[in-house]
Amino acid sequence: MGASLQDISRRITSTKKTRQITSAMQMVSTSKLSQIQRQGGQYHVYADRLHDVVAHLAEAHITNVAGTLLEQRPVKKIGFLLITSDRGLVGGYNSILLKELLARIEEHQLSKEQVVILAIGGNGADFMKKLGYNIAYEYRGVSDVPTFEEVRDIVKAVTSMYDNEVFDELTVIYNHFVSRISNEFRAEKMLPVSTDSFEKKTDSGLHADYEMEPSVESILAVVLPQYAESLVYGAILDAKTAEHAASSNAMRSATDNAKDVIDRLGLQYNRARQSAITTEITEITGGMAALE
C-alpha cells in the first residue's frame, strides 16, 4: 500500500508540473493574440485604401489585361496556398484545414498532377508531402506577429510562379479568426485577381471614364502586386490570429483537464491513505489482542 501511495503522489506532482506548463503556454498565446489583433487593426486601414483603388479600376472596366494578374487563361493546374501552423498544441486547427482541402480536391475531381501546393507552415507541407502532392513552394517559421516585409517575399514567389504558369489559378486555404473561442474555414480565390465583386459594389448605372498615364499596363503593374500582397498578408495575419486563439483554447483545456486529474488523484490518494491507516490500526489491535 505504501508503494501505491508513493506512485499516486508522484503522479500528482507530475500533473501539477504539467498544469504549470500549460497555464504558462496559455498566457503566452493570449499575449500573442492581443499583439496580432493590434497589428491587424493597422493593416485594415491600408487594405481598405488599396481596395478602393482597385474598385475604381473595376468601375472603369479595366479587366482581363494581358500580362497582368488580371489575365484570365485556361485552367490546367490549380494552386492551393495552404496556411497551417508549424507546431502542434493548437487543437483541431490544422486537421480542419487539411480535411477541407482534400474534400475540395475530391469535389472538383482533381488529380495530383493538376494540384500544386504552396505550403505556409510545416504541418500542411508535411501532410501533403506524405500524400504525394506536388509542393511547389514551402515556407516555415512565419513570425508570431507577421510583418508586411516578411509576406512580400512570399508574394513575389507566388506571383512569379503564376506568371511562369506553374499554376493557372490560386486559392488560399486558411482559418478565419471569428472570436477568441472560434474560427472558421475559408477558401478564397486569389489569382487571377477578379474585379467582379468590385463591379457589383460600384455599379450605379454611371461609370467613370479614366485617362491612364503613362499607361493602363504600367499602373496595373504597380497596383495589382500590391493588392496581391495585401490579400496574402491579410490571410496570413487572419490565420495566425486564429492559430493563437486555438493555441490559447487548447492550453486552457489542457490546464482544466490537469486540474481534474489532480483532484481525482487527490481523492484516490486520501482513500488509499485512509485504507493504509485502517490496516495499520487493525494490525496493531490484532497484535495487542494476541499478547493478552
PDB file of C-alpha atoms in Angstrom:
ATOM      1  CA  MET A   1       0.000   0.000   0.000  1.00  0.00           C
ATOM      2  CA  GLY A   2       2.916   2.339   0.724  1.00  0.00           C
ATOM      3  CA  ALA A   3       4.239   1.890  -2.829  1.00  0.00           C
ATOM      4  CA  SER A   4       0.775   2.694  -4.193  1.00  0.00           C
ATOM      5  CA  LEU A   5       0.664   5.915  -2.156  1.00  0.00           C
ATOM      6  CA  GLN A   6       4.110   6.827  -3.431  1.00  0.00           C
ATOM      7  CA  ASP A   7       3.053   6.171  -7.029  1.00  0.00           C
ATOM      8  CA  ILE A   8      -0.067   8.340  -6.679  1.00  0.00           C
ATOM      9  CA  SER A   9       1.993  11.098  -5.075  1.00  0.00           C
ATOM     10  CA  ARG A  10       4.445  11.036  -7.997  1.00  0.00           C
ATOM     11  CA  ARG A  11       1.583  11.273 -10.492  1.00  0.00           C
ATOM     12  CA  ILE A  12       0.109  14.253  -8.614  1.00  0.00           C
ATOM     13  CA  THR A  13       3.471  16.049  -8.642  1.00  0.00           C
ATOM     14  CA  SER A  14       3.975  15.309 -12.357  1.00  0.00           C
ATOM     15  CA  THR A  15       0.479  16.512 -13.285  1.00  0.00           C
ATOM     16  CA  LYS A  16       0.930  19.710 -11.286  1.00  0.00           C
ATOM     17  CA  LYS A  17       4.106  20.453 -13.261  1.00  0.00           C
ATOM     18  CA  THR A  18       2.230  19.812 -16.498  1.00  0.00           C
ATOM     19  CA  ARG A  19      -0.522  22.178 -15.386  1.00  0.00           C
ATOM     20  CA  GLN A  20       2.036  24.885 -14.659  1.00  0.00           C
ATOM     21  CA  ILE A  21       3.478  24.491 -18.173  1.00  0.00           C
ATOM     22  CA  THR A  22       0.115  24.537 -19.991  1.00  0.00           C
ATOM     23  CA  SER A  23      -1.043  27.501 -17.914  1.00  0.00           C
ATOM     24  CA  ALA A  24       2.105  29.437 -18.856  1.00  0.00           C
ATOM     25  CA  MET A  25       1.666  28.498 -22.529  1.00  0.00           C
ATOM     26  CA  GLN A  26      -1.923  29.729 -22.400  1.00  0.00           C
ATOM     27  CA  MET A  27      -0.756  33.094 -21.074  1.00  0.00           C
ATOM     28  CA  VAL A  28       1.870  33.358 -23.847  1.00  0.00           C
ATOM     29  CA  SER A  29      -0.677  32.520 -26.579  1.00  0.00           C
ATOM     30  CA  THR A  30      -3.160  35.031 -25.160  1.00  0.00           C
ATOM     31  CA  SER A  31      -0.456  37.716 -25.174  1.00  0.00           C
ATOM     32  CA  LYS A  32       0.436  36.931 -28.803  1.00  0.00           C
ATOM     33  CA  LEU A  33      -3.239  37.069 -29.714  1.00  0.00           C
ATOM     34  CA  SER A  34      -3.542  40.574 -28.269  1.00  0.00           C
ATOM     35  CA  GLN A  35      -0.426  41.730 -30.164  1.00  0.00           C
ATOM     36  CA  ILE A  36      -1.569  40.394 -33.524  1.00  0.00           C
ATOM     37  CA  GLN A  37      -5.050  41.876 -33.119  1.00  0.00           C
ATOM     38  CA  ARG A  38      -3.460  45.314 -32.722  1.00  0.00           C
ATOM     39  CA  GLN A  39      -1.361  44.674 -35.840  1.00  0.00           C
ATOM     40  CA  GLY A  40      -4.488  43.619 -37.716  1.00  0.00           C
ATOM     41  CA  GLY A  41      -6.188  46.919 -36.951  1.00  0.00           C
ATOM     42  CA  GLN A  42      -3.340  48.839 -38.603  1.00  0.00           C
ATOM     43  CA  TYR A  43      -3.354  46.552 -41.642  1.00  0.00           C
ATOM     44  CA  HIS A  44      -7.076  47.007 -42.333  1.00  0.00           C
ATOM     45  CA  VAL A  45      -6.638  50.769 -42.799  1.00  0.00           C
ATOM     46  CA  TYR A  46      -4.096  50.146 -45.578  1.00  0.00           C
ATOM     47  CA  ALA A  47      -6.132  47.282 -47.111  1.00  0.00           C
ATOM     48  CA  ASP A  48      -9.274  49.426 -47.294  1.00  0.00           C
ATOM     49  CA  ARG A  49      -7.445  52.188 -49.194  1.00  0.00           C
ATOM     50  CA  LEU A  50      -5.968  49.695 -51.658  1.00  0.00           C
ATOM     51  CA  HIS A  51      -9.363  48.072 -52.048  1.00  0.00           C
ATOM     52  CA  ASP A  52     -10.782  51.470 -53.093  1.00  0.00           C
ATOM     53  CA  VAL A  53      -8.110  51.901 -55.781  1.00  0.00           C
ATOM     54  CA  VAL A  54      -8.841  48.505 -57.325  1.00  0.00           C
ATOM     55  CA  ALA A  55     -12.572  49.204 -57.049  1.00  0.00           C
ATOM     56  CA  HIS A  56     -12.122  52.372 -59.122  1.00  0.00           C
ATOM     57  CA  LEU A  57     -10.208  50.403 -61.745  1.00  0.00           C
ATOM     58  CA  ALA A  58     -13.038  47.885 -61.818  1.00  0.00           C
ATOM     59  CA  GLU A  59     -15.521  50.743 -62.218  1.00  0.00           C
ATOM     60  CA  ALA A  60     -13.584  51.832 -65.296  1.00  0.00           C
ATOM     61  CA  HIS A  61     -13.949  48.251 -66.645  1.00  0.00           C
ATOM     62  CA  ILE A  62     -10.219  47.615 -66.649  1.00  0.00           C
ATOM     63  CA  THR A  63     -10.315  43.816 -66.584  1.00  0.00           C
ATOM     64  CA  ASN A  64      -8.526  40.826 -68.090  1.00  0.00           C
ATOM     65  CA  VAL A  65      -5.484  42.857 -69.184  1.00  0.00           C
ATOM     66  CA  ALA A  66      -2.899  40.564 -70.782  1.00  0.00           C
ATOM     67  CA  GLY A  67       0.391  40.224 -68.948  1.00  0.00           C
ATOM     68  CA  THR A  68      -1.059  41.257 -65.570  1.00  0.00           C
ATOM     69  CA  LEU A  69      -2.533  39.434 -62.577  1.00  0.00           C
ATOM     70  CA  LEU A  70      -5.962  40.177 -64.090  1.00  0.00           C
ATOM     71  CA  GLU A  71      -5.350  37.986 -67.125  1.00  0.00           C
ATOM     72  CA  GLN A  72      -7.701  35.015 -67.381  1.00  0.00           C
ATOM     73  CA  ARG A  73      -6.297  31.893 -69.029  1.00  0.00           C
ATOM     74  CA  PRO A  74      -7.354  28.258 -69.442  1.00  0.00           C
ATOM     75  CA  VAL A  75      -7.008  26.439 -66.108  1.00  0.00           C
ATOM     76  CA  LYS A  76      -4.765  23.398 -66.446  1.00  0.00           C
ATOM     77  CA  LYS A  77      -3.359  23.373 -62.909  1.00  0.00           C
ATOM     78  CA  ILE A  78      -4.850  24.789 -59.708  1.00  0.00           C
ATOM     79  CA  GLY A  79      -2.643  26.108 -56.926  1.00  0.00           C
ATOM     80  CA  PHE A  80      -3.651  25.996 -53.270  1.00  0.00           C
ATOM     81  CA  LEU A  81      -1.910  28.375 -50.871  1.00  0.00           C
ATOM     82  CA  LEU A  82      -2.310  26.331 -47.676  1.00  0.00           C
ATOM     83  CA  ILE A  83      -1.712  28.213 -44.406  1.00  0.00           C
ATOM     84  CA  THR A  84      -1.224  25.937 -41.372  1.00  0.00           C
ATOM     85  CA  SER A  85       0.823  26.165 -38.180  1.00  0.00           C
ATOM     86  CA  ASP A  86       4.410  24.994 -37.777  1.00  0.00           C
ATOM     87  CA  ARG A  87       3.794  23.480 -34.368  1.00  0.00           C
ATOM     88  CA  GLY A  88       1.127  21.394 -32.707  1.00  0.00           C
ATOM     89  CA  LEU A  89      -0.793  22.031 -29.476  1.00  0.00           C
ATOM     90  CA  VAL A  90      -3.450  24.001 -31.370  1.00  0.00           C
ATOM     91  CA  GLY A  91      -6.404  21.632 -31.071  1.00  0.00           C
ATOM     92  CA  GLY A  92      -8.144  20.838 -34.363  1.00  0.00           C
ATOM     93  CA  TYR A  93      -6.773  23.946 -36.100  1.00  0.00           C
ATOM     94  CA  ASN A  94      -4.711  22.063 -38.731  1.00  0.00           C
ATOM     95  CA  SER A  95      -6.852  18.941 -39.125  1.00  0.00           C
ATOM     96  CA  ILE A  96      -9.886  21.024 -40.162  1.00  0.00           C
ATOM     97  CA  LEU A  97      -7.885  22.775 -42.897  1.00  0.00           C
ATOM     98  CA  LEU A  98      -6.393  19.581 -44.291  1.00  0.00           C
ATOM     99  CA  LYS A  99      -9.727  17.771 -44.255  1.00  0.00           C
ATOM    100  CA  GLU A 100     -11.446  20.636 -46.094  1.00  0.00           C
ATOM    101  CA  LEU A 101      -8.643  20.915 -48.665  1.00  0.00           C
ATOM    102  CA  LEU A 102      -8.827  17.200 -49.517  1.00  0.00           C
ATOM    103  CA  ALA A 103     -12.618  17.438 -49.729  1.00  0.00           C
ATOM    104  CA  ARG A 104     -12.297  20.364 -52.169  1.00  0.00           C
ATOM    105  CA  ILE A 105      -9.803  18.452 -54.322  1.00  0.00           C
ATOM    106  CA  GLU A 106     -12.125  15.450 -54.396  1.00  0.00           C
ATOM    107  CA  GLU A 107     -15.186  17.603 -55.105  1.00  0.00           C
ATOM    108  CA  HIS A 108     -13.537  19.093 -58.207  1.00  0.00           C
ATOM    109  CA  GLN A 109     -12.156  15.658 -59.196  1.00  0.00           C
ATOM    110  CA  LEU A 110      -8.600  16.959 -59.414  1.00  0.00           C
ATOM    111  CA  SER A 111      -5.742  14.543 -59.956  1.00  0.00           C
ATOM    112  CA  LYS A 112      -2.454  15.003 -58.108  1.00  0.00           C
ATOM    113  CA  GLU A 113      -0.927  16.195 -61.388  1.00  0.00           C
ATOM    114  CA  GLN A 114      -3.475  19.027 -61.539  1.00  0.00           C
ATOM    115  CA  VAL A 115      -2.830  20.227 -57.993  1.00  0.00           C
ATOM    116  CA  VAL A 116       0.042  22.487 -56.930  1.00  0.00           C
ATOM    117  CA  ILE A 117       0.526  23.074 -53.190  1.00  0.00           C
ATOM    118  CA  LEU A 118       2.128  26.222 -51.821  1.00  0.00           C
ATOM    119  CA  ALA A 119       2.538  25.496 -48.128  1.00  0.00           C
ATOM    120  CA  ILE A 120       2.967  28.137 -45.458  1.00  0.00           C
ATOM    121  CA  GLY A 121       3.527  26.203 -42.222  1.00  0.00           C
ATOM    122  CA  GLY A 122       5.152  22.842 -41.571  1.00  0.00           C
ATOM    123  CA  ASN A 123       2.035  20.860 -40.689  1.00  0.00           C
ATOM    124  CA  GLY A 124       0.433  21.358 -44.087  1.00  0.00           C
ATOM    125  CA  ALA A 125       3.664  20.819 -46.005  1.00  0.00           C
ATOM    126  CA  ASP A 126       4.499  17.558 -44.231  1.00  0.00           C
ATOM    127  CA  PHE A 127       0.952  16.188 -44.533  1.00  0.00           C
ATOM    128  CA  MET A 128       0.576  16.887 -48.254  1.00  0.00           C
ATOM    129  CA  LYS A 129       4.065  15.535 -48.971  1.00  0.00           C
ATOM    130  CA  LYS A 130       3.132  12.228 -47.354  1.00  0.00           C
ATOM    131  CA  LEU A 131       0.094  12.019 -49.639  1.00  0.00           C
ATOM    132  CA  GLY A 132       2.309  12.537 -52.686  1.00  0.00           C
ATOM    133  CA  TYR A 133       1.203  16.024 -53.758  1.00  0.00           C
ATOM    134  CA  ASN A 134       3.498  18.442 -55.562  1.00  0.00           C
ATOM    135  CA  ILE A 135       4.840  21.004 -53.059  1.00  0.00           C
ATOM    136  CA  ALA A 136       5.961  23.830 -55.348  1.00  0.00           C
ATOM    137  CA  TYR A 137       6.667  26.267 -52.527  1.00  0.00           C
ATOM    138  CA  GLU A 138       7.256  25.875 -48.814  1.00  0.00           C
ATOM    139  CA  TYR A 139       7.708  28.495 -46.098  1.00  0.00           C
ATOM    140  CA  ARG A 140       8.206  27.634 -42.445  1.00  0.00           C
ATOM    141  CA  GLY A 141       8.712  29.812 -39.423  1.00  0.00           C
ATOM    142  CA  VAL A 142       6.210  32.611 -40.034  1.00  0.00           C
ATOM    143  CA  SER A 143       6.570  35.113 -37.202  1.00  0.00           C
ATOM    144  CA  ASP A 144       4.042  35.092 -34.375  1.00  0.00           C
ATOM    145  CA  VAL A 145       3.123  38.603 -35.463  1.00  0.00           C
ATOM    146  CA  PRO A 146       3.990  38.623 -39.206  1.00  0.00           C
ATOM    147  CA  THR A 147       5.353  41.784 -40.793  1.00  0.00           C
ATOM    148  CA  PHE A 148       4.420  43.062 -44.236  1.00  0.00           C
ATOM    149  CA  GLU A 149       8.048  42.732 -45.360  1.00  0.00           C
ATOM    150  CA  GLU A 150       8.051  39.061 -44.421  1.00  0.00           C
ATOM    151  CA  VAL A 151       4.999  38.387 -46.580  1.00  0.00           C
ATOM    152  CA  ARG A 152       6.318  40.413 -49.526  1.00  0.00           C
ATOM    153  CA  ASP A 153       8.927  37.699 -50.268  1.00  0.00           C
ATOM    154  CA  ILE A 154       6.186  35.061 -50.192  1.00  0.00           C
ATOM    155  CA  VAL A 155       4.020  37.045 -52.616  1.00  0.00           C
ATOM    156  CA  LYS A 156       6.929  37.550 -55.014  1.00  0.00           C
ATOM    157  CA  ALA A 157       7.482  33.799 -55.147  1.00  0.00           C
ATOM    158  CA  VAL A 158       3.763  33.112 -55.610  1.00  0.00           C
ATOM    159  CA  THR A 159       3.204  35.695 -58.365  1.00  0.00           C
ATOM    160  CA  SER A 160       6.384  34.602 -60.144  1.00  0.00           C
ATOM    161  CA  MET A 161       5.102  31.028 -60.309  1.00  0.00           C
ATOM    162  CA  TYR A 162       1.761  32.296 -61.581  1.00  0.00           C
ATOM    163  CA  ASP A 163       3.477  34.366 -64.295  1.00  0.00           C
ATOM    164  CA  ASN A 164       5.531  31.305 -65.289  1.00  0.00           C
ATOM    165  CA  GLU A 165       2.318  29.225 -65.471  1.00  0.00           C
ATOM    166  CA  VAL A 166       3.292  26.784 -62.730  1.00  0.00           C
ATOM    167  CA  PHE A 167      -0.445  27.056 -61.965  1.00  0.00           C
ATOM    168  CA  ASP A 168      -3.256  28.976 -63.668  1.00  0.00           C
ATOM    169  CA  GLU A 169      -5.466  29.715 -60.686  1.00  0.00           C
ATOM    170  CA  LEU A 170      -4.692  30.146 -56.979  1.00  0.00           C
ATOM    171  CA  THR A 171      -6.972  29.628 -53.982  1.00  0.00           C
ATOM    172  CA  VAL A 172      -5.864  30.474 -50.450  1.00  0.00           C
ATOM    173  CA  ILE A 173      -6.881  27.958 -47.759  1.00  0.00           C
ATOM    174  CA  TYR A 174      -6.843  29.148 -44.151  1.00  0.00           C
ATOM    175  CA  ASN A 175      -8.716  29.505 -40.871  1.00  0.00           C
ATOM    176  CA  HIS A 176     -10.513  32.814 -40.365  1.00  0.00           C
ATOM    177  CA  PHE A 177     -10.499  34.256 -36.833  1.00  0.00           C
ATOM    178  CA  VAL A 178     -14.070  34.737 -35.634  1.00  0.00           C
ATOM    179  CA  SER A 179     -13.556  35.202 -31.902  1.00  0.00           C
ATOM    180  CA  ARG A 180     -11.286  34.087 -29.095  1.00  0.00           C
ATOM    181  CA  ILE A 181     -13.215  30.816 -28.875  1.00  0.00           C
ATOM    182  CA  SER A 182     -13.951  30.030 -32.518  1.00  0.00           C
ATOM    183  CA  ASN A 183     -12.652  30.212 -36.094  1.00  0.00           C
ATOM    184  CA  GLU A 184     -13.984  29.100 -39.479  1.00  0.00           C
ATOM    185  CA  PHE A 185     -12.570  27.586 -42.650  1.00  0.00           C
ATOM    186  CA  ARG A 186     -12.010  29.909 -45.607  1.00  0.00           C
ATOM    187  CA  ALA A 187     -11.187  29.131 -49.254  1.00  0.00           C
ATOM    188  CA  GLU A 188     -10.763  32.298 -51.324  1.00  0.00           C
ATOM    189  CA  LYS A 189      -9.662  32.631 -54.937  1.00  0.00           C
ATOM    190  CA  MET A 190      -6.688  34.982 -55.102  1.00  0.00           C
ATOM    191  CA  LEU A 191      -5.281  34.683 -58.639  1.00  0.00           C
ATOM    192  CA  PRO A 192      -6.122  35.795 -61.208  1.00  0.00           C
ATOM    193  CA  VAL A 193      -7.378  38.902 -59.427  1.00  0.00           C
ATOM    194  CA  SER A 194     -11.107  39.158 -60.016  1.00  0.00           C
ATOM    195  CA  THR A 195     -12.842  42.545 -60.168  1.00  0.00           C
ATOM    196  CA  ASP A 196     -16.366  41.076 -60.415  1.00  0.00           C
ATOM    197  CA  SER A 197     -17.212  41.806 -56.785  1.00  0.00           C
ATOM    198  CA  PHE A 198     -15.924  45.384 -57.118  1.00  0.00           C
ATOM    199  CA  GLU A 199     -18.062  45.999 -60.206  1.00  0.00           C
ATOM    200  CA  LYS A 200     -21.172  44.842 -58.374  1.00  0.00           C
ATOM    201  CA  LYS A 201     -20.467  47.121 -55.424  1.00  0.00           C
ATOM    202  CA  THR A 202     -19.785  50.185 -57.585  1.00  0.00           C
ATOM    203  CA  ASP A 203     -22.448  49.589 -60.241  1.00  0.00           C
ATOM    204  CA  SER A 204     -24.772  52.599 -60.047  1.00  0.00           C
ATOM    205  CA  GLY A 205     -25.563  52.995 -63.741  1.00  0.00           C
ATOM    206  CA  LEU A 206     -22.779  55.558 -64.111  1.00  0.00           C
ATOM    207  CA  HIS A 207     -19.228  54.525 -64.912  1.00  0.00           C
ATOM    208  CA  ALA A 208     -16.087  56.591 -64.598  1.00  0.00           C
ATOM    209  CA  ASP A 209     -14.011  57.288 -67.697  1.00  0.00           C
ATOM    210  CA  TYR A 210     -10.318  57.321 -66.783  1.00  0.00           C
ATOM    211  CA  GLU A 211      -7.317  58.536 -68.718  1.00  0.00           C
ATOM    212  CA  MET A 212      -4.333  56.447 -67.674  1.00  0.00           C
ATOM    213  CA  GLU A 213      -0.869  57.961 -67.563  1.00  0.00           C
ATOM    214  CA  PRO A 214       1.626  56.613 -68.555  1.00  0.00           C
ATOM    215  CA  SER A 215      -0.491  53.534 -69.473  1.00  0.00           C
ATOM    216  CA  VAL A 216      -3.017  51.045 -68.093  1.00  0.00           C
ATOM    217  CA  GLU A 217      -0.378  48.307 -68.034  1.00  0.00           C
ATOM    218  CA  SER A 218       2.100  50.467 -66.101  1.00  0.00           C
ATOM    219  CA  ILE A 219      -0.462  51.367 -63.449  1.00  0.00           C
ATOM    220  CA  LEU A 220      -1.664  47.798 -63.070  1.00  0.00           C
ATOM    221  CA  ALA A 221       1.949  46.556 -62.837  1.00  0.00           C
ATOM    222  CA  VAL A 222       2.250  48.619 -59.630  1.00  0.00           C
ATOM    223  CA  VAL A 223      -1.231  48.327 -58.140  1.00  0.00           C
ATOM    224  CA  LEU A 224      -2.018  44.637 -58.667  1.00  0.00           C
ATOM    225  CA  PRO A 225       1.109  43.192 -56.983  1.00  0.00           C
ATOM    226  CA  GLN A 226       0.411  45.461 -54.008  1.00  0.00           C
ATOM    227  CA  TYR A 227      -3.172  44.243 -53.955  1.00  0.00           C
ATOM    228  CA  ALA A 228      -1.996  40.612 -54.109  1.00  0.00           C
ATOM    229  CA  GLU A 229       0.383  41.347 -51.236  1.00  0.00           C
ATOM    230  CA  SER A 230      -2.478  42.748 -49.175  1.00  0.00           C
ATOM    231  CA  LEU A 231      -4.631  39.660 -49.857  1.00  0.00           C
ATOM    232  CA  VAL A 232      -1.910  37.217 -48.829  1.00  0.00           C
ATOM    233  CA  TYR A 233      -0.816  39.293 -45.849  1.00  0.00           C
ATOM    234  CA  GLY A 234      -4.418  39.604 -44.701  1.00  0.00           C
ATOM    235  CA  ALA A 235      -4.924  35.834 -44.965  1.00  0.00           C
ATOM    236  CA  ILE A 236      -1.700  35.051 -43.076  1.00  0.00           C
ATOM    237  CA  LEU A 237      -2.483  37.645 -40.400  1.00  0.00           C
ATOM    238  CA  ASP A 238      -6.003  36.249 -40.047  1.00  0.00           C
ATOM    239  CA  ALA A 239      -4.735  32.658 -39.939  1.00  0.00           C
ATOM    240  CA  LYS A 240      -2.092  33.488 -37.327  1.00  0.00           C
ATOM    241  CA  THR A 241      -4.705  35.237 -35.199  1.00  0.00           C
ATOM    242  CA  ALA A 242      -6.894  32.128 -35.368  1.00  0.00           C
ATOM    243  CA  GLU A 243      -3.848  29.962 -34.553  1.00  0.00           C
ATOM    244  CA  HIS A 244      -3.036  31.926 -31.381  1.00  0.00           C
ATOM    245  CA  ALA A 245      -6.672  31.726 -30.306  1.00  0.00           C
ATOM    246  CA  ALA A 246      -6.722  27.965 -30.964  1.00  0.00           C
ATOM    247  CA  SER A 247      -3.484  27.515 -29.022  1.00  0.00           C
ATOM    248  CA  SER A 248      -4.829  29.537 -26.085  1.00  0.00           C
ATOM    249  CA  ASN A 249      -8.025  27.465 -26.034  1.00  0.00           C
ATOM    250  CA  ALA A 250      -6.123  24.178 -26.291  1.00  0.00           C
ATOM    251  CA  MET A 251      -3.825  25.120 -23.414  1.00  0.00           C
ATOM    252  CA  ARG A 252      -6.737  26.291 -21.281  1.00  0.00           C
ATOM    253  CA  SER A 253      -8.481  22.979 -21.910  1.00  0.00           C
ATOM    254  CA  ALA A 254      -5.290  21.082 -21.042  1.00  0.00           C
ATOM    255  CA  THR A 255      -4.901  23.116 -17.842  1.00  0.00           C
ATOM    256  CA  ASP A 256      -8.509  22.400 -16.834  1.00  0.00           C
ATOM    257  CA  ASN A 257      -8.050  18.692 -17.581  1.00  0.00           C
ATOM    258  CA  ALA A 258      -4.879  18.607 -15.498  1.00  0.00           C
ATOM    259  CA  LYS A 259      -6.762  20.156 -12.578  1.00  0.00           C
ATOM    260  CA  ASP A 260      -9.462  17.465 -12.895  1.00  0.00           C
ATOM    261  CA  VAL A 261      -6.796  14.742 -12.896  1.00  0.00           C
ATOM    262  CA  ILE A 262      -5.130  16.252  -9.822  1.00  0.00           C
ATOM    263  CA  ASP A 263      -8.474  16.356  -7.998  1.00  0.00           C
ATOM    264  CA  ARG A 264      -9.195  12.712  -8.860  1.00  0.00           C
ATOM    265  CA  LEU A 265      -5.715  11.631  -7.830  1.00  0.00           C
ATOM    266  CA  GLY A 266      -6.107  13.590  -4.594  1.00  0.00           C
ATOM    267  CA  LEU A 267      -9.251  11.655  -3.734  1.00  0.00           C
ATOM    268  CA  GLN A 268      -7.543   8.419  -4.705  1.00  0.00           C
ATOM    269  CA  TYR A 269      -4.536   9.299  -2.520  1.00  0.00           C
ATOM    270  CA  ASN A 270      -6.733  10.128   0.501  1.00  0.00           C
ATOM    271  CA  ARG A 271      -8.695   6.889   0.154  1.00  0.00           C
ATOM    272  CA  ALA A 272      -5.513   4.856  -0.170  1.00  0.00           C
ATOM    273  CA  ARG A 273      -4.046   6.645   2.857  1.00  0.00           C
ATOM    274  CA  GLN A 274      -7.172   6.020   4.935  1.00  0.00           C
ATOM    275  CA  SER A 275      -7.098   2.370   3.915  1.00  0.00           C
ATOM    276  CA  ALA A 276      -3.463   2.128   4.913  1.00  0.00           C
ATOM    277  CA  ILE A 277      -4.149   3.710   8.327  1.00  0.00           C
ATOM    278  CA  THR A 278      -7.110   1.396   8.895  1.00  0.00           C
ATOM    279  CA  THR A 279      -4.947  -1.606   8.042  1.00  0.00           C
ATOM    280  CA  GLU A 280      -2.230  -0.464  10.454  1.00  0.00           C
ATOM    281  CA  ILE A 281      -4.762   0.060  13.288  1.00  0.00           C
ATOM    282  CA  THR A 282      -6.233  -3.390  12.634  1.00  0.00           C
ATOM    283  CA  GLU A 283      -2.783  -4.970  12.732  1.00  0.00           C
ATOM    284  CA  ILE A 284      -1.897  -3.151  15.962  1.00  0.00           C
ATOM    285  CA  THR A 285      -5.196  -4.122  17.568  1.00  0.00           C
ATOM    286  CA  GLY A 286      -4.719  -7.716  16.463  1.00  0.00           C
ATOM    287  CA  GLY A 287      -1.216  -7.764  17.906  1.00  0.00           C
ATOM    288  CA  MET A 288      -2.362  -6.387  21.254  1.00  0.00           C
ATOM    289  CA  ALA A 289      -5.140  -8.975  21.419  1.00  0.00           C
ATOM    290  CA  ALA A 290      -2.611 -11.743  20.771  1.00  0.00           C
ATOM    291  CA  LEU A 291      -0.407 -10.503  23.616  1.00  0.00           C
ATOM    292  CA  GLU A 292      -3.328 -10.621  26.013  1.00  0.00           C
TER     293      GLU A 292
END
